[in-house]
PDB file of C-alpha atoms and ligand atoms in Angstrom:
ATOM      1  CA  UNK P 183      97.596  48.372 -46.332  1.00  0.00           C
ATOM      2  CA  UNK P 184      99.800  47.556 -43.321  1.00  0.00           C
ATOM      3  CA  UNK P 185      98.130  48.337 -40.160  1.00  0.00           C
ATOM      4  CA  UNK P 186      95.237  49.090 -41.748  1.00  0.00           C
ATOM      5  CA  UNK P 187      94.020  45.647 -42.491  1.00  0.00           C
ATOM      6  CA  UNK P 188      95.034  42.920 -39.502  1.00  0.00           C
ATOM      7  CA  UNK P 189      95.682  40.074 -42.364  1.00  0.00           C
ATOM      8  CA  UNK P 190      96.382  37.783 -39.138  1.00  0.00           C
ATOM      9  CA  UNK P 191      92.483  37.454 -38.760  1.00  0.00           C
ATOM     10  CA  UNK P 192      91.578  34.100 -39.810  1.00  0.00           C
ATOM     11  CA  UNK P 193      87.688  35.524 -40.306  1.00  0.00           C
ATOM     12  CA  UNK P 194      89.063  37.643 -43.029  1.00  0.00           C
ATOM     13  CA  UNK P 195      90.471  34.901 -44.845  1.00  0.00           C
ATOM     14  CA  UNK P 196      86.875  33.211 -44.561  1.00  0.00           C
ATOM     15  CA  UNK P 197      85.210  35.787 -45.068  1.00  0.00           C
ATOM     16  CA  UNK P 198      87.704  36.388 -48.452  1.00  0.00           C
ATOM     17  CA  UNK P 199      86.845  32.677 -49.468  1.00  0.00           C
ATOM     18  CA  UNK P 200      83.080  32.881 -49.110  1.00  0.00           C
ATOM     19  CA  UNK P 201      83.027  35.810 -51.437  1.00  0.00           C
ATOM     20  CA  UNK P 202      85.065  33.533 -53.775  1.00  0.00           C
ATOM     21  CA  UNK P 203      83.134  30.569 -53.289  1.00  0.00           C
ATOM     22  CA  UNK P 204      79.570  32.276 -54.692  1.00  0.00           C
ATOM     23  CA  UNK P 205      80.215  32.903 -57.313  1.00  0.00           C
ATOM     24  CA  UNK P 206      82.102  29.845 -58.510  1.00  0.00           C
ATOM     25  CA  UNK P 207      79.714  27.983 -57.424  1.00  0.00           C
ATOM     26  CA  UNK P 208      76.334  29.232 -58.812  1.00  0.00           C
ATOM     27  CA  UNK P 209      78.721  29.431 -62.374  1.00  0.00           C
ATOM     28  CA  UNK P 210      79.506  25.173 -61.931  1.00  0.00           C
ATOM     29  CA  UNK P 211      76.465  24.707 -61.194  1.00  0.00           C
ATOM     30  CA  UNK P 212      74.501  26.301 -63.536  1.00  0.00           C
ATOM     31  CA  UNK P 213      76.644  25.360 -66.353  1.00  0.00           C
ATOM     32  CA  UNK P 214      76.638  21.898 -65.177  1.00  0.00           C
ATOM     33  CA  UNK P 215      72.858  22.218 -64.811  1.00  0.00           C
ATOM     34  CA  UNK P 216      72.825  23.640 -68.804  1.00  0.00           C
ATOM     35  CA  UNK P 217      74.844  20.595 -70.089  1.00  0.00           C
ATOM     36  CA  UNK P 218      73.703  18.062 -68.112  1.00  0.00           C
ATOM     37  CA  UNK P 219      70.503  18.806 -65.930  1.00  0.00           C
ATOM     38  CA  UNK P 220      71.517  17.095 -62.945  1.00  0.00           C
ATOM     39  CA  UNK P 221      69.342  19.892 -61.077  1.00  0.00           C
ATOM     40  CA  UNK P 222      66.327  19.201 -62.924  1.00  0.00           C
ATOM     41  CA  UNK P 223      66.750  15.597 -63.045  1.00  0.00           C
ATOM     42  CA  UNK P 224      67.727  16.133 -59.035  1.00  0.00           C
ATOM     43  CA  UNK P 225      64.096  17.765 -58.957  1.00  0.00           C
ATOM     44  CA  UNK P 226      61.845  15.392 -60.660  1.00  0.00           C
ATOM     45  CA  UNK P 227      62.785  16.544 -64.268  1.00  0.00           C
ATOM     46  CA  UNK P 228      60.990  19.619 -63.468  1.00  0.00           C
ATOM     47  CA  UNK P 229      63.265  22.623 -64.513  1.00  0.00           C
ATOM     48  CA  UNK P 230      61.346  25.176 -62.603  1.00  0.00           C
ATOM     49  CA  UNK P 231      61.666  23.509 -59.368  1.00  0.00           C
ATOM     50  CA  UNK P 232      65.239  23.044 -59.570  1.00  0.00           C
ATOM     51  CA  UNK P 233      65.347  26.511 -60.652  1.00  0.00           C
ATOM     52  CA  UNK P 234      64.137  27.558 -57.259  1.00  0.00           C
ATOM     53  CA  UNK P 235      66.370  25.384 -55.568  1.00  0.00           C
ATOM     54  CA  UNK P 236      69.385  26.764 -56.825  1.00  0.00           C
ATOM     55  CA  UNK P 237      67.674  30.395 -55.724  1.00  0.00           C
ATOM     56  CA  UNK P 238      66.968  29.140 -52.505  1.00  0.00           C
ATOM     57  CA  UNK P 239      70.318  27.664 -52.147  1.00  0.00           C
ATOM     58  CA  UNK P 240      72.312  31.282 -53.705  1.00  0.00           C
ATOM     59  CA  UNK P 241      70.290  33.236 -51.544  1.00  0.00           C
ATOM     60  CA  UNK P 242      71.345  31.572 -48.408  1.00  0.00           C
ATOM     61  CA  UNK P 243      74.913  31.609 -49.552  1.00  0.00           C
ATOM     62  CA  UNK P 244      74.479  35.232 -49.789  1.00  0.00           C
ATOM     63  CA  UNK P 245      73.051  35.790 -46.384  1.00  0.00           C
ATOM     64  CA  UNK P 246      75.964  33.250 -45.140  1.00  0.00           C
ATOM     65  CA  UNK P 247      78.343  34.997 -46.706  1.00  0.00           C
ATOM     66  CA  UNK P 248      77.336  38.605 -45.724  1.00  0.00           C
ATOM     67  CA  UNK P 249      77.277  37.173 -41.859  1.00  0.00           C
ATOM     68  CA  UNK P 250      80.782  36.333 -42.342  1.00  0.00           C
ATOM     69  CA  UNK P 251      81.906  39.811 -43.677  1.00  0.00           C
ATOM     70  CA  UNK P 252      80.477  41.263 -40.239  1.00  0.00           C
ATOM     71  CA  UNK P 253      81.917  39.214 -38.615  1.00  0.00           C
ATOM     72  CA  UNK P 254      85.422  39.671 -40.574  1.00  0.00           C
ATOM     73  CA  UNK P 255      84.804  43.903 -39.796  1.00  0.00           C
ATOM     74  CA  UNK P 256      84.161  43.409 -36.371  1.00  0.00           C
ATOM     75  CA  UNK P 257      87.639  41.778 -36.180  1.00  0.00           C
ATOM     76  CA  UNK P 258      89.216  44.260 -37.774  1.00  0.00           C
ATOM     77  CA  UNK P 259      90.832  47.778 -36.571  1.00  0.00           C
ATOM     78  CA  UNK P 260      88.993  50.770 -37.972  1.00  0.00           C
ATOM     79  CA  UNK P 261      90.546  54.150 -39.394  1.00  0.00           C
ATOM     80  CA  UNK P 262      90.204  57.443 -38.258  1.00  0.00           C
ATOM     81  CA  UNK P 263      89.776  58.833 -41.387  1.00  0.00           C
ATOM     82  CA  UNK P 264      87.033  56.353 -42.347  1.00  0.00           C
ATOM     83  CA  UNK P 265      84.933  57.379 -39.244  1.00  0.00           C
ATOM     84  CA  UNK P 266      84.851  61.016 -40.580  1.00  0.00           C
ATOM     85  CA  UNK P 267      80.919  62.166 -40.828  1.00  0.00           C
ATOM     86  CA  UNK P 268      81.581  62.672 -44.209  1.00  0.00           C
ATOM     87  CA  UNK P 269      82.377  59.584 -45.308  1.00  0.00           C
ATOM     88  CA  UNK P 270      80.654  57.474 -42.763  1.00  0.00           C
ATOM     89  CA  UNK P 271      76.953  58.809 -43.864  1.00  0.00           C
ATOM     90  CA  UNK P 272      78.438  59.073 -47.368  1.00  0.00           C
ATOM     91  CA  UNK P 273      77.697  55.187 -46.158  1.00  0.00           C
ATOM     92  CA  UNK P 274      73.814  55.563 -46.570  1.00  0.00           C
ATOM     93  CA  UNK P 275      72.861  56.461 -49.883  1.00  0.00           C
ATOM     94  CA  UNK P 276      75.617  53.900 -51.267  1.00  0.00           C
ATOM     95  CA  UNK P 277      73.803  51.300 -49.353  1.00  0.00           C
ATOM     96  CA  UNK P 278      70.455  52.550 -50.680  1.00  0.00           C
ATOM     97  CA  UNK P 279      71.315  53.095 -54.097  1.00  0.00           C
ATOM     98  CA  UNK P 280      72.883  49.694 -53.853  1.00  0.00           C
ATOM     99  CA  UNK P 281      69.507  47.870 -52.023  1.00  0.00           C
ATOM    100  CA  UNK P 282      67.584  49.859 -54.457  1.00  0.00           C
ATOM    101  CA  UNK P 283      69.668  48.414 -57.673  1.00  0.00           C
ATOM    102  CA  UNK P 284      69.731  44.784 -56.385  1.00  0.00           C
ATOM    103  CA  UNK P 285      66.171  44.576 -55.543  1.00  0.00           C
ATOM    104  CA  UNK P 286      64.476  46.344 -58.418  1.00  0.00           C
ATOM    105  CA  UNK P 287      66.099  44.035 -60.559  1.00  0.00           C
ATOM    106  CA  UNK P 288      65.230  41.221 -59.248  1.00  0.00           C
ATOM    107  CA  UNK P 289      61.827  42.566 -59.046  1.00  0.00           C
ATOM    108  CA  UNK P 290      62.259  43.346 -63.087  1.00  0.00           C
ATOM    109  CA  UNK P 291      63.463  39.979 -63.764  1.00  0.00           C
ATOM    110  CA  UNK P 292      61.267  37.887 -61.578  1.00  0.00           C
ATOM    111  CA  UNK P 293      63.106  34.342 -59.385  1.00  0.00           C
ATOM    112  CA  UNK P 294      64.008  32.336 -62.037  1.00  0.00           C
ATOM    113  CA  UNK P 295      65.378  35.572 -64.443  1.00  0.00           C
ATOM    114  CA  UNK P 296      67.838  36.119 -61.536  1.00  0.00           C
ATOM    115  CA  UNK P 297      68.874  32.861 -60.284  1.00  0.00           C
ATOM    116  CA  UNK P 298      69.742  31.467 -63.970  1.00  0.00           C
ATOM    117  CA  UNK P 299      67.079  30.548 -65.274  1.00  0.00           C
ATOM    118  CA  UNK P 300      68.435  30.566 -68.944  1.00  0.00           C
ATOM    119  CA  UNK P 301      70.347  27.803 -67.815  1.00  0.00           C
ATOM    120  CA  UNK P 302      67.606  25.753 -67.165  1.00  0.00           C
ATOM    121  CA  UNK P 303      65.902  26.454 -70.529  1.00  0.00           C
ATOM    122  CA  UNK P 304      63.619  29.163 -68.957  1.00  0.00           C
ATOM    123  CA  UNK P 305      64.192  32.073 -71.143  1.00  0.00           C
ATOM    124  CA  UNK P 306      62.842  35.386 -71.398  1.00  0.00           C
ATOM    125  CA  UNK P 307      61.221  36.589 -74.367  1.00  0.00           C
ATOM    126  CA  UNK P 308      63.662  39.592 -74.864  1.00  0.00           C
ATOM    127  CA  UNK P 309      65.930  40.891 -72.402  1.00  0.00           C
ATOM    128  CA  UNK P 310      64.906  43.508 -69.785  1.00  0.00           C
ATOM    129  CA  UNK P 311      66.025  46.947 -70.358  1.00  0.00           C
ATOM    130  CA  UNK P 312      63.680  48.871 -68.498  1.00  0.00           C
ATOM    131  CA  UNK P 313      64.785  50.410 -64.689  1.00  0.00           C
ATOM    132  CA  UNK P 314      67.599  49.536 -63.814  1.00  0.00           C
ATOM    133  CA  UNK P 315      68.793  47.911 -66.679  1.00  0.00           C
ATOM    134  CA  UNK P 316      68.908  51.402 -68.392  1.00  0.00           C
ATOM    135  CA  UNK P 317      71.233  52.679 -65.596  1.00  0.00           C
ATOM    136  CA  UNK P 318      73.474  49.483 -65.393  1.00  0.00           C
ATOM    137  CA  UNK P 319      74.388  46.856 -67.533  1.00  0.00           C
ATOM    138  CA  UNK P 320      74.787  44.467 -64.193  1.00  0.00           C
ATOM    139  CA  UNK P 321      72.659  46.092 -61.336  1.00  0.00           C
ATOM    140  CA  UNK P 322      72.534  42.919 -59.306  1.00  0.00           C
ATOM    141  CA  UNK P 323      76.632  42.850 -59.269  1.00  0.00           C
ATOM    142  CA  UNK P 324      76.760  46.753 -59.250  1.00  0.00           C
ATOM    143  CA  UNK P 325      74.444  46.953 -55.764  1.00  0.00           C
ATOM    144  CA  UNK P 326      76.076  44.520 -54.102  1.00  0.00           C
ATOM    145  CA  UNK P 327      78.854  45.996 -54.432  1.00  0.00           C
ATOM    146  CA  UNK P 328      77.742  49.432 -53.232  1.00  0.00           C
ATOM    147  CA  UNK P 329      76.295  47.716 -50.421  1.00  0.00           C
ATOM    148  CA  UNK P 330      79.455  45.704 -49.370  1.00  0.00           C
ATOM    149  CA  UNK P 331      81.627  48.994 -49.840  1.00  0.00           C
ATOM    150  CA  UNK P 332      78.774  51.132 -47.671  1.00  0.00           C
ATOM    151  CA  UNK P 333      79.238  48.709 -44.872  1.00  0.00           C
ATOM    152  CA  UNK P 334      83.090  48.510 -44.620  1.00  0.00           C
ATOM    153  CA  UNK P 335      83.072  53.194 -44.255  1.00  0.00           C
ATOM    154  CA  UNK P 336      79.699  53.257 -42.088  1.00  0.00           C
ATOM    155  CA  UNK P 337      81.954  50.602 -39.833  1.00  0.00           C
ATOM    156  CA  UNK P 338      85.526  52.244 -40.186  1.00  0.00           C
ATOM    157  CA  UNK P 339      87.117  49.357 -41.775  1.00  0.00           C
ATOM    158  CA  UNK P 340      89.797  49.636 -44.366  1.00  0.00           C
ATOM    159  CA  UNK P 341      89.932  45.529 -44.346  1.00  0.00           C
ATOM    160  CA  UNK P 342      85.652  46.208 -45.236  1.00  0.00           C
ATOM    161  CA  UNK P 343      87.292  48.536 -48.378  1.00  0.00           C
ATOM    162  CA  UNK P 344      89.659  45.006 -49.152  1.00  0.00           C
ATOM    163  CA  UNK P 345      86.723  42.933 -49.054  1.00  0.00           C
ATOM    164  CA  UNK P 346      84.699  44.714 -51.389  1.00  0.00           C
ATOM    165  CA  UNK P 347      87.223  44.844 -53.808  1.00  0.00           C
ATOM    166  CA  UNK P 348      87.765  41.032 -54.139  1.00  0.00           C
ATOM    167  CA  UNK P 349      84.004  41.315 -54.310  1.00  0.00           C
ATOM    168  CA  UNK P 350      84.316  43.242 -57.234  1.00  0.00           C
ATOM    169  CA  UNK P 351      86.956  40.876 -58.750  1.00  0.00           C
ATOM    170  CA  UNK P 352      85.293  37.874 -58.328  1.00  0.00           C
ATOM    171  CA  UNK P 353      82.124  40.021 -59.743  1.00  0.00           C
ATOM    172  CA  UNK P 354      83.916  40.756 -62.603  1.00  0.00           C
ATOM    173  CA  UNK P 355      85.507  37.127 -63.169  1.00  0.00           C
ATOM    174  CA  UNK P 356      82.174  35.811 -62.783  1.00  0.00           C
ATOM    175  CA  UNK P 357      80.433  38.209 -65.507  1.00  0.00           C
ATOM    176  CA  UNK P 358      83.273  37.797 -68.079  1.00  0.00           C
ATOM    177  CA  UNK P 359      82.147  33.864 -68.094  1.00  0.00           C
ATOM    178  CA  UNK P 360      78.696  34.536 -67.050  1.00  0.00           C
ATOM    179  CA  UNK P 361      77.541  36.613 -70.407  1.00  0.00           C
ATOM    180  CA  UNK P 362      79.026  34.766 -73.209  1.00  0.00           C
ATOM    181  CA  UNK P 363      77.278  31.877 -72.103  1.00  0.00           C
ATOM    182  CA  UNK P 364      73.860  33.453 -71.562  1.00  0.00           C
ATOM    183  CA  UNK P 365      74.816  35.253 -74.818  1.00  0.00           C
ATOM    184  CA  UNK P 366      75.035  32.010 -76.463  1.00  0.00           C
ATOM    185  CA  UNK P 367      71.877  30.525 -74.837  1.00  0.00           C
ATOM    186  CA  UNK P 368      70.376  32.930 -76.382  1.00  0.00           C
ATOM    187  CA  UNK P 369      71.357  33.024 -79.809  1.00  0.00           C
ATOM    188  CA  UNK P 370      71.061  29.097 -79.876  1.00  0.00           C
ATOM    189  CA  UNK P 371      67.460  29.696 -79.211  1.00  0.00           C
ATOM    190  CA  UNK P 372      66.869  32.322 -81.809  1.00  0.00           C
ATOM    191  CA  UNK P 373      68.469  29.890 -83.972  1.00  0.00           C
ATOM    192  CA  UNK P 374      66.514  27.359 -83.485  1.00  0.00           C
ATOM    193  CA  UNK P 375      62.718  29.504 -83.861  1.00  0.00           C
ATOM    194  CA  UNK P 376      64.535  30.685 -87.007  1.00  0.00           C
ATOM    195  CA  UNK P 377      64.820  27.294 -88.423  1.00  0.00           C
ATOM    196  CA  UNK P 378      61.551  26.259 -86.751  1.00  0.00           C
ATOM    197  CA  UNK P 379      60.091  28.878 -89.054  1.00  0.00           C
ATOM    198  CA  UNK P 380      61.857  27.607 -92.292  1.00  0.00           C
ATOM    199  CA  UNK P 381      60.776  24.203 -91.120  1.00  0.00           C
ATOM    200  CA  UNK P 382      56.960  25.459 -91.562  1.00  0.00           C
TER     201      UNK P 382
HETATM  202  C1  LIG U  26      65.428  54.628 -66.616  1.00  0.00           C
HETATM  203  O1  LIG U  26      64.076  54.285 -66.590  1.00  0.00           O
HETATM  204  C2  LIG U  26      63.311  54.954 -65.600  1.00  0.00           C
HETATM  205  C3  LIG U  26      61.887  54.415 -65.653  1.00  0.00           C
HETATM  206  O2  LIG U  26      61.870  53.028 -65.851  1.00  0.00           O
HETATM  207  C4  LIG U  26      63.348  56.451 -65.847  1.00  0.00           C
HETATM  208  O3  LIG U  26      62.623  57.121 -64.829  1.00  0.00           O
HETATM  209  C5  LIG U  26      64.785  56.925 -65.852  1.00  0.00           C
HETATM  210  O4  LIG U  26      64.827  58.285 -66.198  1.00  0.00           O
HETATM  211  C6  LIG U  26      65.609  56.124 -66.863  1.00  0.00           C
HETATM  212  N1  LIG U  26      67.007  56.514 -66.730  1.00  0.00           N
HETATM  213  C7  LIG U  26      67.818  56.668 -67.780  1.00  0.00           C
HETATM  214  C8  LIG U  26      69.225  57.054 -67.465  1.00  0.00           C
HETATM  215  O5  LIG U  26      67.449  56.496 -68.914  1.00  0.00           O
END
């Protein structure tokens, strides 16, 4: 990618980190929050509330680190080839299909279903298949995506097409961690209503 990508630009390097960072964190802390509920005990021992802190807290992380990739593209040159028509408005229905992913499922699986709940002992009752979980097995991760990649060709910026691959990476890292351990949650707690039942 030389030329295309001015690696000299300390905001890409930040802007690389940040996407790093969100994951990572929102994993250490939820799995620090499932083994030793130093959210909920942060919050009064009520898991809900801490719940919504940790949403609060990912969701600005997300806006914080979205500022930073515009600010990462702006430093960076842009390709001719990229600011074809074709591609550039190619640009729009990625970053609609990819708004329409990440919001419909959070809208499926309410605050708490998409900040982690399960680590806080707020399960669902069964797992959400309907729209978009019938079109993607990780629509949140899968959006974002689309929406990082539809920014980086409506701007021109091969560094933009970088970024959203370490996105996808650290999307990818996060998930192979991520669902064994919600796996897991689960079956513990099937476990347990099984052997509740016996119990009876
Ligand atoms: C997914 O579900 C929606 C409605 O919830 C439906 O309109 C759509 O056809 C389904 N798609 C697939 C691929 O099953």
């Amino acid at each position: 990618m030389n030329g295309l990508v001015d690696f000299s630009q300390s905001s890409l390097w930040i802007s690389a980190a940040s996407i790093l960072f969100n994951p990572t964190f929102w994993n250490i802390a939820a799995t620090q929050e499932y083994r030793n509920k130093f959210i909920t005990k942060t919050f009064g021992g009520n898991p809900r509330l801490g719940c919504y802190a940790l949403a609060i807290t990912i969701f600005s992380l997300g806006i914080f680190r979205d500022y930073l990739y515009n600010e990462a593209l702006a430093a960076q040159p842009t390709h001719p080839t990229l600011l074809s028509p074709l591609i550039r408005y190619s640009a729009i229905p990625l970053f609609v299909t990819g708004n329409v992913l990440v919001l419909t499922s959070m809208w499926a699986l309410g605050i708490t279903g998409t900040y982690l709940g399960d680590y806080f002992g707020i399960l669902m009752d069964a797992p959400v298949t309907s729209f978009p979980f019938n079109v993607s097995d990780a629509p949140m991760y899968h959006g974002s995506t689309l929406s990082f990649l539809a920014t980086a060709l409506w701007y021109g910026k091969p560094a933009g097409i970088f970024l959203t691959s370490l996105v996808a990476v650290a999307y990818s890292v996060a998930r192979r961690w991520e669902d064994p351990f919600t796996s897991m949650i689960y079956e513990r707690r099937d476990r347990e209503r099984k052997e509740g039942k016996k119990g009876l």
